[in-house]
Short mmCIF file of N, CA and C in Angstrom, two decimals:
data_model
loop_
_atom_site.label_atom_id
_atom_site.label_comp_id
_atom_site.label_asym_id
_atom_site.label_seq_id
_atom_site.Cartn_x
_atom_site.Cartn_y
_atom_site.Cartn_z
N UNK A 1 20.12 18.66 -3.37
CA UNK A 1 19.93 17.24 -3.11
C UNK A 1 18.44 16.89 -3.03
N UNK A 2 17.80 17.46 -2.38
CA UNK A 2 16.52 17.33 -2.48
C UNK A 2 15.42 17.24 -3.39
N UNK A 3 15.79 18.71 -3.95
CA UNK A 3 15.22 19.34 -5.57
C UNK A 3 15.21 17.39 -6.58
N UNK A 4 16.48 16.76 -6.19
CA UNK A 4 17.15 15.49 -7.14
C UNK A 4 15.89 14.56 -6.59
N UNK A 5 16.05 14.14 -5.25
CA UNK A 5 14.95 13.22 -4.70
C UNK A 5 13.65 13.46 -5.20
N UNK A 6 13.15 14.86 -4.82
CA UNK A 6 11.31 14.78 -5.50
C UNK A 6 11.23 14.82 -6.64
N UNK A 7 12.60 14.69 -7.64
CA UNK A 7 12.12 14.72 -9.05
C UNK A 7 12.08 13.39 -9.35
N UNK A 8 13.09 12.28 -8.89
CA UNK A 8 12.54 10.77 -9.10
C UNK A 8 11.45 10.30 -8.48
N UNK A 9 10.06 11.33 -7.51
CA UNK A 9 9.22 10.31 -7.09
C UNK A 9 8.58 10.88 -8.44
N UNK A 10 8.57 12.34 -8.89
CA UNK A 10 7.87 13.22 -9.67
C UNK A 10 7.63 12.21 -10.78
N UNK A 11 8.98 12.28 -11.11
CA UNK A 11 8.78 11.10 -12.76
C UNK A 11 8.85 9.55 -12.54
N UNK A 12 8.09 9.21 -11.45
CA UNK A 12 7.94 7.77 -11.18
C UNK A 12 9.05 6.73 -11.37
N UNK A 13 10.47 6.82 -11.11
CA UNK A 13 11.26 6.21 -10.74
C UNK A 13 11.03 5.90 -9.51
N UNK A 14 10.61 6.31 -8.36
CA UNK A 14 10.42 5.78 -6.66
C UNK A 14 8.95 5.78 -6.96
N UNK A 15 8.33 4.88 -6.14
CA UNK A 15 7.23 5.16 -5.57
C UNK A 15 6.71 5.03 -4.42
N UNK A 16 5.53 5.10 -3.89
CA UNK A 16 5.21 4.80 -2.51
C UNK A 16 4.54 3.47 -2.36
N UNK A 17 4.19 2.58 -1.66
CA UNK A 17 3.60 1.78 -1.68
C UNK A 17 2.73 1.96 -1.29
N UNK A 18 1.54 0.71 -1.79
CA UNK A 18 0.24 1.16 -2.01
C UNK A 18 -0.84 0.58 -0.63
N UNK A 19 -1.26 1.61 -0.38
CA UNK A 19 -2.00 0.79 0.93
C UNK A 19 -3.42 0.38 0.41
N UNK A 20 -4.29 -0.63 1.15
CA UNK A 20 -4.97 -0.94 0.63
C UNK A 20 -5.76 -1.43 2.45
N UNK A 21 -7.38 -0.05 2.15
CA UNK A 21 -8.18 -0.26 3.25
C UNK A 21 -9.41 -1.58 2.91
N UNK A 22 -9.94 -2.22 4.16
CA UNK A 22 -10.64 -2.77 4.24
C UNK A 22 -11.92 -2.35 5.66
N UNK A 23 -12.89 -2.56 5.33
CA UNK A 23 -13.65 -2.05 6.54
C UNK A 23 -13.94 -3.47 7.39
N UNK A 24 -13.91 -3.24 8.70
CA UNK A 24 -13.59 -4.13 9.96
C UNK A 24 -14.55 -5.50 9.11
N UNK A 25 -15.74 -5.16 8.78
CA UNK A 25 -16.53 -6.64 8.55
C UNK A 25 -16.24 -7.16 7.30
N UNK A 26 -14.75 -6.73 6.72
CA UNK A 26 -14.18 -7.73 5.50
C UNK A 26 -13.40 -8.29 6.17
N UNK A 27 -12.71 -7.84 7.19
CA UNK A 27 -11.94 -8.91 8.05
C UNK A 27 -10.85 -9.79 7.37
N UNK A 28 -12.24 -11.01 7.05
CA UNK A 28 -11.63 -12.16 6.49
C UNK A 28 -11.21 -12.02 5.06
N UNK A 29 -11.66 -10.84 4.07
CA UNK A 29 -10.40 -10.65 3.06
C UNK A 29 -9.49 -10.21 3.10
N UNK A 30 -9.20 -9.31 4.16
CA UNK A 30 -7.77 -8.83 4.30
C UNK A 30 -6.87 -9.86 4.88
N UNK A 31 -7.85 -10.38 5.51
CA UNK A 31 -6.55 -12.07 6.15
C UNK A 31 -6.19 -12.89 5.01
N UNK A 32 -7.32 -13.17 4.08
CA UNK A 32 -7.03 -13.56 2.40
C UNK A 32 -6.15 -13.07 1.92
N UNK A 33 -5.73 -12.02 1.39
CA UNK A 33 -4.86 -11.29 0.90
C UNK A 33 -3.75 -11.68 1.63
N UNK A 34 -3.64 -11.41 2.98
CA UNK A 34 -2.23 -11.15 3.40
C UNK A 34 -1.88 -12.58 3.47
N UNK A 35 -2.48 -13.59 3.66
CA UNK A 35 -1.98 -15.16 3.45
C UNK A 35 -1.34 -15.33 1.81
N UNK A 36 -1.62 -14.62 0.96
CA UNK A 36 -1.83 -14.88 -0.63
C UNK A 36 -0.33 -14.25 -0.87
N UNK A 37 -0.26 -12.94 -0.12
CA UNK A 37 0.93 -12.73 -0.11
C UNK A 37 1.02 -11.60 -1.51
N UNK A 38 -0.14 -11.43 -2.22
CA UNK A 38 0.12 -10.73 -2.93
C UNK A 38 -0.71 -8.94 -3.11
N UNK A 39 -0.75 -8.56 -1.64
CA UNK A 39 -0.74 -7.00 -1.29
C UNK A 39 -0.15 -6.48 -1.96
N UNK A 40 1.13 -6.65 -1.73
CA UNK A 40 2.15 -5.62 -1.84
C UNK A 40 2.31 -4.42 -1.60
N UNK A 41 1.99 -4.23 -0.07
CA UNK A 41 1.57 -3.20 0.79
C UNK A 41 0.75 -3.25 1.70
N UNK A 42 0.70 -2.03 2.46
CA UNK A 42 0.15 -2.05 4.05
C UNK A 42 -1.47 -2.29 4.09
N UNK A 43 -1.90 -3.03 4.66
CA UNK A 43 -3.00 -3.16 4.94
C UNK A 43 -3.77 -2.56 6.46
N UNK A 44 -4.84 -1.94 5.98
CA UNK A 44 -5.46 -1.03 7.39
C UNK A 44 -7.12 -1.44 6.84
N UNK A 45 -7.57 -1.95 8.56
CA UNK A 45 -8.88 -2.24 9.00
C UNK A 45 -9.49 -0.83 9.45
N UNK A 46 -10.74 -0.39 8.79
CA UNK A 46 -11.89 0.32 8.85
C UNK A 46 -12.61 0.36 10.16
N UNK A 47 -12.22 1.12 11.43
CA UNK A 47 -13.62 0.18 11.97
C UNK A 47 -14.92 0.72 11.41
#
């Protein structure tokens, strides 16, 4: 069962979502983004 699972992340049928860092004094683009709505994924502040 398993062997089945890591072969669809293997051949990119699943993927992970994509995080996307910002360092603390962009701040206000990561608030941009996440208002825009188009991340599509986790966002993490730098300090």
């Amino acid at each position: 069962m398993s062997k089945s699972v890591f072969n669809l992340f293997k051949n990119n049928v699943y993927s992970f979502e994509k995080k996307i860092c910002f360092d603390l004094k962009d701040v206000s683009q990561a608030h941009d983004l996440l208002e825009s709505r188009t991340g599509g994924g986790s966002l993490y502040l730098k300090p």
